[in-house]
mmCIF file of C-alpha atoms and ligand atoms in Angstrom:
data_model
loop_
_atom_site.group_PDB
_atom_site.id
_atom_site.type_symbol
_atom_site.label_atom_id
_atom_site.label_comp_id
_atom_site.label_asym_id
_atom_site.label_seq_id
_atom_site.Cartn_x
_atom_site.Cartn_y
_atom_site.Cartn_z
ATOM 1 C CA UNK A 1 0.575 56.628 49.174
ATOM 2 C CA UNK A 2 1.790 54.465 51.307
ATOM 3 C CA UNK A 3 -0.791 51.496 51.243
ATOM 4 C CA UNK A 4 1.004 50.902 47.888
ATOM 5 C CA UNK A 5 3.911 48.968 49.621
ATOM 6 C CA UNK A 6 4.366 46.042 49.159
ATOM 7 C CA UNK A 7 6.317 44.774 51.687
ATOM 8 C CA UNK A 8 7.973 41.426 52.917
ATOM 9 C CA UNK A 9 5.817 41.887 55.444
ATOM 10 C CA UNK A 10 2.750 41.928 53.564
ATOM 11 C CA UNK A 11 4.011 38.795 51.122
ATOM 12 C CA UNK A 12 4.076 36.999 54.212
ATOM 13 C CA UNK A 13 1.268 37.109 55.447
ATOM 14 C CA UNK A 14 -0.515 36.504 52.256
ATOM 15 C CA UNK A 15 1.607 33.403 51.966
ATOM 16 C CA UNK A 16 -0.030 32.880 55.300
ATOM 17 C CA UNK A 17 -3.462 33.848 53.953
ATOM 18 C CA UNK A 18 -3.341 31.709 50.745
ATOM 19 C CA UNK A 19 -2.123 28.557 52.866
ATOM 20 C CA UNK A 20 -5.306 29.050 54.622
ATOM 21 C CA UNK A 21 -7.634 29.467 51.627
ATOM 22 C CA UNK A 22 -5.655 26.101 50.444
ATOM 23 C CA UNK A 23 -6.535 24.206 53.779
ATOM 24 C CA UNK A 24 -10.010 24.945 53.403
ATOM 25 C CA UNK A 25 -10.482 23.369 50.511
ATOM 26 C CA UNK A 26 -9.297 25.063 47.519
ATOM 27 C CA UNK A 27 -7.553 23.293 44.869
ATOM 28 C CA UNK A 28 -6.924 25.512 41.730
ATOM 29 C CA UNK A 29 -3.477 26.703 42.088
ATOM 30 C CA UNK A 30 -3.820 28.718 39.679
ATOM 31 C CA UNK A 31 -6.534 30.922 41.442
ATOM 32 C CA UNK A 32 -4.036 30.740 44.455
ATOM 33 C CA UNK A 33 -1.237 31.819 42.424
ATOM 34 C CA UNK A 34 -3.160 34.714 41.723
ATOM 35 C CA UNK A 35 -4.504 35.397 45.101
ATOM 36 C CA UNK A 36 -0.526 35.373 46.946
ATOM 37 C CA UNK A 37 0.354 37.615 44.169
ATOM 38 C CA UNK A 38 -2.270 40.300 44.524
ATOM 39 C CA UNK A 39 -1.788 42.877 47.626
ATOM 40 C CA UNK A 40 -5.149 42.972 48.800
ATOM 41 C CA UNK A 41 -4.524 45.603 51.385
ATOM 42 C CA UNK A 42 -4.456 47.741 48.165
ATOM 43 C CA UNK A 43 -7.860 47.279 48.755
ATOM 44 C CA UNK A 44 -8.986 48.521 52.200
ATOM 45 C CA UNK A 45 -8.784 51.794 53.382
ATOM 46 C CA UNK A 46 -4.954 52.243 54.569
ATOM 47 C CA UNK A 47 -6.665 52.408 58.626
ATOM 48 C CA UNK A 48 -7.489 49.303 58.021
ATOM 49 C CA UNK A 49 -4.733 47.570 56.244
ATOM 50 C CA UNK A 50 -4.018 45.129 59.821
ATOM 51 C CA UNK A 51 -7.380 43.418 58.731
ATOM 52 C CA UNK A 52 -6.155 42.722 54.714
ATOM 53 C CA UNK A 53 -4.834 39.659 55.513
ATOM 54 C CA UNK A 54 -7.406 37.898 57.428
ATOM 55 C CA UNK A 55 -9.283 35.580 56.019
ATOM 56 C CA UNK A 56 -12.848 37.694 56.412
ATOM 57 C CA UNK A 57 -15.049 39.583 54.339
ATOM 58 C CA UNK A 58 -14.568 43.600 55.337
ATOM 59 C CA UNK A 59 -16.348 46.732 55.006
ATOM 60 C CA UNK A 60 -15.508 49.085 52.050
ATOM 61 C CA UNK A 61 -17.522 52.104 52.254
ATOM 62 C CA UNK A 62 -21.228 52.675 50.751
ATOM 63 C CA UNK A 63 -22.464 49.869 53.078
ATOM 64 C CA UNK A 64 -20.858 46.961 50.981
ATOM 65 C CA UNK A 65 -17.762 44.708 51.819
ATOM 66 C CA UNK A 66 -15.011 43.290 50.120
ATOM 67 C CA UNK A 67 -16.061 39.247 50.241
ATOM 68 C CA UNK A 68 -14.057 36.545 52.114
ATOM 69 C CA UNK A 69 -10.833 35.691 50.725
ATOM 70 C CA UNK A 70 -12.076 31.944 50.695
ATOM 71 C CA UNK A 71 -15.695 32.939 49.264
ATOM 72 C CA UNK A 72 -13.362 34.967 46.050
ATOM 73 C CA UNK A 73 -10.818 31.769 45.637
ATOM 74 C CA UNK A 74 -14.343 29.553 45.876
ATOM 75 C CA UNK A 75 -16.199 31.398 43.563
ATOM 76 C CA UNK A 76 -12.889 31.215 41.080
ATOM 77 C CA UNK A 77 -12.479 27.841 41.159
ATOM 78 C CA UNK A 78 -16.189 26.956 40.143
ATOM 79 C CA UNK A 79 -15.673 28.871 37.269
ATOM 80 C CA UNK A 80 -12.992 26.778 35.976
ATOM 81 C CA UNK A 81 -11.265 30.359 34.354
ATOM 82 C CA UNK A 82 -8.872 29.727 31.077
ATOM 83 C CA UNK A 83 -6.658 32.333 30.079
ATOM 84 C CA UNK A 84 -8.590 34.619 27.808
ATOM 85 C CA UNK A 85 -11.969 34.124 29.329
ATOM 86 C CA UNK A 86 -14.394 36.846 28.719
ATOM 87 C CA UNK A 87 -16.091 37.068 32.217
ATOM 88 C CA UNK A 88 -19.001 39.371 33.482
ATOM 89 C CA UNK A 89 -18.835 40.433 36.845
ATOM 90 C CA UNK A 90 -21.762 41.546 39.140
ATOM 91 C CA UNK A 91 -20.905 43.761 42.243
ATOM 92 C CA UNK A 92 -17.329 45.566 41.121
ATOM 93 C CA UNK A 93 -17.461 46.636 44.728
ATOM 94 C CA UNK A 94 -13.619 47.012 45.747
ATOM 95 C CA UNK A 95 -12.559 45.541 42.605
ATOM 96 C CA UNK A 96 -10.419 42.801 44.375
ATOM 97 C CA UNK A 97 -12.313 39.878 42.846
ATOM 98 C CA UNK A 98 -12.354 41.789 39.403
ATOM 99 C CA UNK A 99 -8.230 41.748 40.020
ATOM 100 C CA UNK A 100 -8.108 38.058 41.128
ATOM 101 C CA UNK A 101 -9.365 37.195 37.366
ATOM 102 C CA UNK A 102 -7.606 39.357 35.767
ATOM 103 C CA UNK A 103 -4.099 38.048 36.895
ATOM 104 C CA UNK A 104 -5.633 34.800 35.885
ATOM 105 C CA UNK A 105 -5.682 36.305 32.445
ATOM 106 C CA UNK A 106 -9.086 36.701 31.754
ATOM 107 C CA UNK A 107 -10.817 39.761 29.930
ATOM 108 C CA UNK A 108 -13.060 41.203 32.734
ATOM 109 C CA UNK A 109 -15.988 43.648 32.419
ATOM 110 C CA UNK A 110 -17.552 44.268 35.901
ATOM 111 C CA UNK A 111 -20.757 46.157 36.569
ATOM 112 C CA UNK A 112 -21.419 48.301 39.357
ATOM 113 C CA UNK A 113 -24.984 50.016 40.915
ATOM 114 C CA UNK A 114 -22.805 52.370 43.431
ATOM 115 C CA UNK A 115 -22.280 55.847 41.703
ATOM 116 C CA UNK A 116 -19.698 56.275 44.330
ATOM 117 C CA UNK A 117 -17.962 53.611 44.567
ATOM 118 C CA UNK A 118 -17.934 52.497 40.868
ATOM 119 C CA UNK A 119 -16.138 55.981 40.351
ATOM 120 C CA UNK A 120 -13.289 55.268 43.102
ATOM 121 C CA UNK A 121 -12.846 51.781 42.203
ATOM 122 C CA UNK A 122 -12.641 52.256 38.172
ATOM 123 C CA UNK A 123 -10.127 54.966 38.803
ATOM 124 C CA UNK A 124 -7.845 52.897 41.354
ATOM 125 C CA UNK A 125 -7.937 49.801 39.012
ATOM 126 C CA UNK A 126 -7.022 52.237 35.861
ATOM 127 C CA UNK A 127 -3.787 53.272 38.575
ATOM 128 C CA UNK A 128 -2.881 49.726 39.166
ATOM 129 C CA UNK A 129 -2.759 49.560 34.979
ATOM 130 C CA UNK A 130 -5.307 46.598 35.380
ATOM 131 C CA UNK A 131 -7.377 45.949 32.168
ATOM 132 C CA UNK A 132 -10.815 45.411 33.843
ATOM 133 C CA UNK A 133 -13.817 47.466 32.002
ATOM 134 C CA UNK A 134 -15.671 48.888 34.958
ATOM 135 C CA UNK A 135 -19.531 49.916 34.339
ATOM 136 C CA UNK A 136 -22.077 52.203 36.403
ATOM 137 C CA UNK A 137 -25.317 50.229 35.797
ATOM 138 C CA UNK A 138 -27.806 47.403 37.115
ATOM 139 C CA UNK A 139 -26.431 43.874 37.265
ATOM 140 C CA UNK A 140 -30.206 42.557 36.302
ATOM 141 C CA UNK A 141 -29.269 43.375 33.124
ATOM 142 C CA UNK A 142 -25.991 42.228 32.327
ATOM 143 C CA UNK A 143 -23.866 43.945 29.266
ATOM 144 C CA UNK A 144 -25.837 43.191 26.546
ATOM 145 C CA UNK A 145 -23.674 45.267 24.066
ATOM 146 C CA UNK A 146 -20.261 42.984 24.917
ATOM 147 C CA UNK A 147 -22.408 39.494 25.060
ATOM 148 C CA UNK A 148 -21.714 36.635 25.052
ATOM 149 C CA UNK A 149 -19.421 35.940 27.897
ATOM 150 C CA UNK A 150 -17.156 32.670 28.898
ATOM 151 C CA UNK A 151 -18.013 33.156 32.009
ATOM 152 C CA UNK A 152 -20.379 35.438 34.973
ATOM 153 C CA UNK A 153 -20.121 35.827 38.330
ATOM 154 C CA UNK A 154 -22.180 37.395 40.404
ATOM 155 C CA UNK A 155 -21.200 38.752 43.966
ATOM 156 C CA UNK A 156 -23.780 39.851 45.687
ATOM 157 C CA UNK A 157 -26.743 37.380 47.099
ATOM 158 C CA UNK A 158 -29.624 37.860 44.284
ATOM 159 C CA UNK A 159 -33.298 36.795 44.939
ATOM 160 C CA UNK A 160 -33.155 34.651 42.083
ATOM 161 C CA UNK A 161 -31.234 33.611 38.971
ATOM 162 C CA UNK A 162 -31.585 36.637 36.047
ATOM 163 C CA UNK A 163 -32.922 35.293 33.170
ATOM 164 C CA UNK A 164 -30.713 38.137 31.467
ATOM 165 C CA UNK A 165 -27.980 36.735 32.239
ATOM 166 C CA UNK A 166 -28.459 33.150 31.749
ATOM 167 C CA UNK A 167 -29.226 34.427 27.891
ATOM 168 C CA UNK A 168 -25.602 36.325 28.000
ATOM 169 C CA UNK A 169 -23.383 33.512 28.910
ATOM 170 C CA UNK A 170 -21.957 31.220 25.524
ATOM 171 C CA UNK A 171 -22.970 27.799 25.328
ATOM 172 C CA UNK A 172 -20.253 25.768 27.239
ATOM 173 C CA UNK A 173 -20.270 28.415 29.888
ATOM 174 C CA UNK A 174 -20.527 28.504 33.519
ATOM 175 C CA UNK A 175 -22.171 31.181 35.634
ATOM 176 C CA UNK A 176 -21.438 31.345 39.681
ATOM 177 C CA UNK A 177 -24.392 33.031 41.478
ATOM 178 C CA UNK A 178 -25.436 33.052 45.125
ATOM 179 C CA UNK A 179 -29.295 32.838 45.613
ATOM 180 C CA UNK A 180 -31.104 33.230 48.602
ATOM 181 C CA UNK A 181 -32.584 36.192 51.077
ATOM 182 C CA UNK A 182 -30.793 36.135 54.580
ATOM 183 C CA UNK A 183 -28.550 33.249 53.652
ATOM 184 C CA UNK A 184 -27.341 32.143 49.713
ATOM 185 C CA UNK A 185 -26.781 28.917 48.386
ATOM 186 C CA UNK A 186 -23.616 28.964 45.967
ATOM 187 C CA UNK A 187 -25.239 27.842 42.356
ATOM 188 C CA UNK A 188 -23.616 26.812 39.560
ATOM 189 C CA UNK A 189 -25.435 27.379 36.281
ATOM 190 C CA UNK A 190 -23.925 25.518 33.157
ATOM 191 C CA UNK A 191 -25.116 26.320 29.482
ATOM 192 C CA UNK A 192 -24.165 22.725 27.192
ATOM 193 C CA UNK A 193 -23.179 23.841 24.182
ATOM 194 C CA UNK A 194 -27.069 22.628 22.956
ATOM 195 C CA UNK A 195 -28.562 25.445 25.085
ATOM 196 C CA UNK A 196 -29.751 23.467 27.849
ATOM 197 C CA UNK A 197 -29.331 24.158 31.508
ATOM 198 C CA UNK A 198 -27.890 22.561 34.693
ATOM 199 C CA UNK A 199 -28.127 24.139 37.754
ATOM 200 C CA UNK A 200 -26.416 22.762 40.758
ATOM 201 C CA UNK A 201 -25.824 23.365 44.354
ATOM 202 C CA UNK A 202 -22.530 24.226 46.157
ATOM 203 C CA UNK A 203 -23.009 25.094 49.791
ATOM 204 C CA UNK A 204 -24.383 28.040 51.885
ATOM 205 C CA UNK A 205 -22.925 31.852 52.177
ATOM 206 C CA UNK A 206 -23.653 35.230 52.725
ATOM 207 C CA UNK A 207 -23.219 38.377 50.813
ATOM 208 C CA UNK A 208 -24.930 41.819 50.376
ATOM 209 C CA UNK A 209 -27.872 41.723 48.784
ATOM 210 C CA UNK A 210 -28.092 42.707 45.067
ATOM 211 C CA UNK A 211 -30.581 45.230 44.718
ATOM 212 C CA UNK A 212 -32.385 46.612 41.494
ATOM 213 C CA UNK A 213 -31.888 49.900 39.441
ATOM 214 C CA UNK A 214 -28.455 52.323 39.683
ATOM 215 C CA UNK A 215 -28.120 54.312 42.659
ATOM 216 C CA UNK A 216 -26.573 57.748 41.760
ATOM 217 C CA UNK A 217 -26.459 58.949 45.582
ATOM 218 C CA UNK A 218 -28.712 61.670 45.215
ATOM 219 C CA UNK A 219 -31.462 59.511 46.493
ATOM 220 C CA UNK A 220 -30.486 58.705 50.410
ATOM 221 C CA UNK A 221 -33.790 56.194 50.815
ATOM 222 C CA UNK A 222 -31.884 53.892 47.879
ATOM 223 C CA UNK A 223 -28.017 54.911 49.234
ATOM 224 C CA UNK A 224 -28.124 50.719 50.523
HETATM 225 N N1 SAH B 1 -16.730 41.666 44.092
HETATM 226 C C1 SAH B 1 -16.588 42.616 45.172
HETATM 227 C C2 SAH B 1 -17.572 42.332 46.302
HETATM 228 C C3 SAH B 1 -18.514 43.434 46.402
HETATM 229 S S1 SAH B 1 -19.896 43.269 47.471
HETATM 230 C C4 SAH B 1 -15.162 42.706 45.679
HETATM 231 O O1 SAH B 1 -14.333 41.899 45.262
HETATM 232 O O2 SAH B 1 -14.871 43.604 46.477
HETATM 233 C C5 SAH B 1 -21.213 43.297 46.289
HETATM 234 C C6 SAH B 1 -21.327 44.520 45.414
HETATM 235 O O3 SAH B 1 -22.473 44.326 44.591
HETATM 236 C C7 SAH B 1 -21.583 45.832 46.169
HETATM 237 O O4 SAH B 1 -20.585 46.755 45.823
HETATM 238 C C8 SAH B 1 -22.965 46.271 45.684
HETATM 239 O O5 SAH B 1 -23.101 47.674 45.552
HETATM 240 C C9 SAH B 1 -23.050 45.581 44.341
HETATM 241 N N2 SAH B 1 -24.410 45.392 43.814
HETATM 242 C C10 SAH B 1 -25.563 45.115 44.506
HETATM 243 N N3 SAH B 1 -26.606 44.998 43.661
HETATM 244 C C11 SAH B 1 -26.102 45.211 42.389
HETATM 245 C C12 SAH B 1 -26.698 45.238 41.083
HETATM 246 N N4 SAH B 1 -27.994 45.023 40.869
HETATM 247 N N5 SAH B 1 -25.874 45.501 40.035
HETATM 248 C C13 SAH B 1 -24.547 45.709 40.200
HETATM 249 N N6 SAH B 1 -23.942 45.709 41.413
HETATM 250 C C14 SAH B 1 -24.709 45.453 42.500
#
């Protein structure tokens, strides 16, 4: 297919794309190392593949987006990834984020509540040869079975922080979350390596909501 070029073209403009993310902020080179080697028009939809390289979040089908290249690189950096992290994501969605950390060298196990769209994406990441263990399940609950992780993010805006979660992540690790209805507030939820908590804040964004129990399509009122 076609969309799987990777052309000069495209490597420019995610030079172009990265430089941006950079000027905004973002210090970790090593989560824009990963984000000027990954073709994110891979991504989109091949209609759309004009709009890959834009700095904006985009829609991917089911109702959901891909998130803001800048939101993905400042997500990343909060979690301060090492090579060989074990990281829980929430919202596979495209699987771009899951693909970011990844190339970072991290062990990722994402969890997605879209029947449909955890099918396509698990199936394009298994063609890119990526190791990222996609699920079809409820983010509320985390992955008991392959806790404790280094490391959870969570991309889509929840209500509040899952107590599920905080109980999956090992001491000494960091969870990213965005809480909040219309509008999120970036949180940062640190586990010492004594148990205890600290929460703090890191700006406002906005990203689908995450909503509860698995949506297997066959139900149109839940098809979000
Ligand atoms: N990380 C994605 C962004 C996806 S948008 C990317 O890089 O493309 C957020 C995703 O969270 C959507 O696909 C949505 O279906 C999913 N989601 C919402 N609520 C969820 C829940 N409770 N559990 C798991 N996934 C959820």
């Amino acid at each position: 297919m076609s969309k799987f070029i990777d052309s000069f073209r495209h490597k420019g403009l995610r030079r172009k794309l990265v430089q941006e993310v950079r000027e905004k902020g973002i210090t970790d080179d090593s989560v824009l190392e990963a984000m000027e080697k990954l073709p994110r028009h891979y991504f989109l939809d091949s209609s759309f593949v004009e709009f890959a390289y834009q700095d904006k979040a985009f829609p991917i089908g089911s109702g959901q987006t891909i998130s803001q290249p800048y939101t993905v690189a400042f997500q990343t950096q909060l979690m301060r990834v090492e090579k060989g992290d074990k990281i829980l994501e929430i919202g596979t969605g495209s699987g771009y984020q899951a693909s970011v950390l990844h190339l970072m060298g991290a062990k990722v196990f994402s969890i997605e509540r879209q029947k449909e769209l955890f099918v396509k994406t698990k199936a394009f990441l298994e063609n890119l040869n990526y190791r990222v263990k996609v699920f079809f399940g409820d983010g509320y609950k985390g992955l008991p079975a392959f806790a404790p992780f280094d490391k959870i993010i969570v991309t889509c805006g929840a209500p509040f922080v899952p107590e599920m979660l905080v109980e999956q992540l090992k001491p000494g690790g960091i969870m990213i979350i965005p809480v909040g209805d219309d509008v999120q507030t970036m949180i940062s939820v640190e586990k010492n390596m004594d148990g205890s908590i600290v929460q703090k804040e890191h700006g406002a964004f906005r990203f689908v909501p995450m909503l509860e129990k698995k949506n297997d399509g066959k139900n149109n009122k839940l098809n979000y």
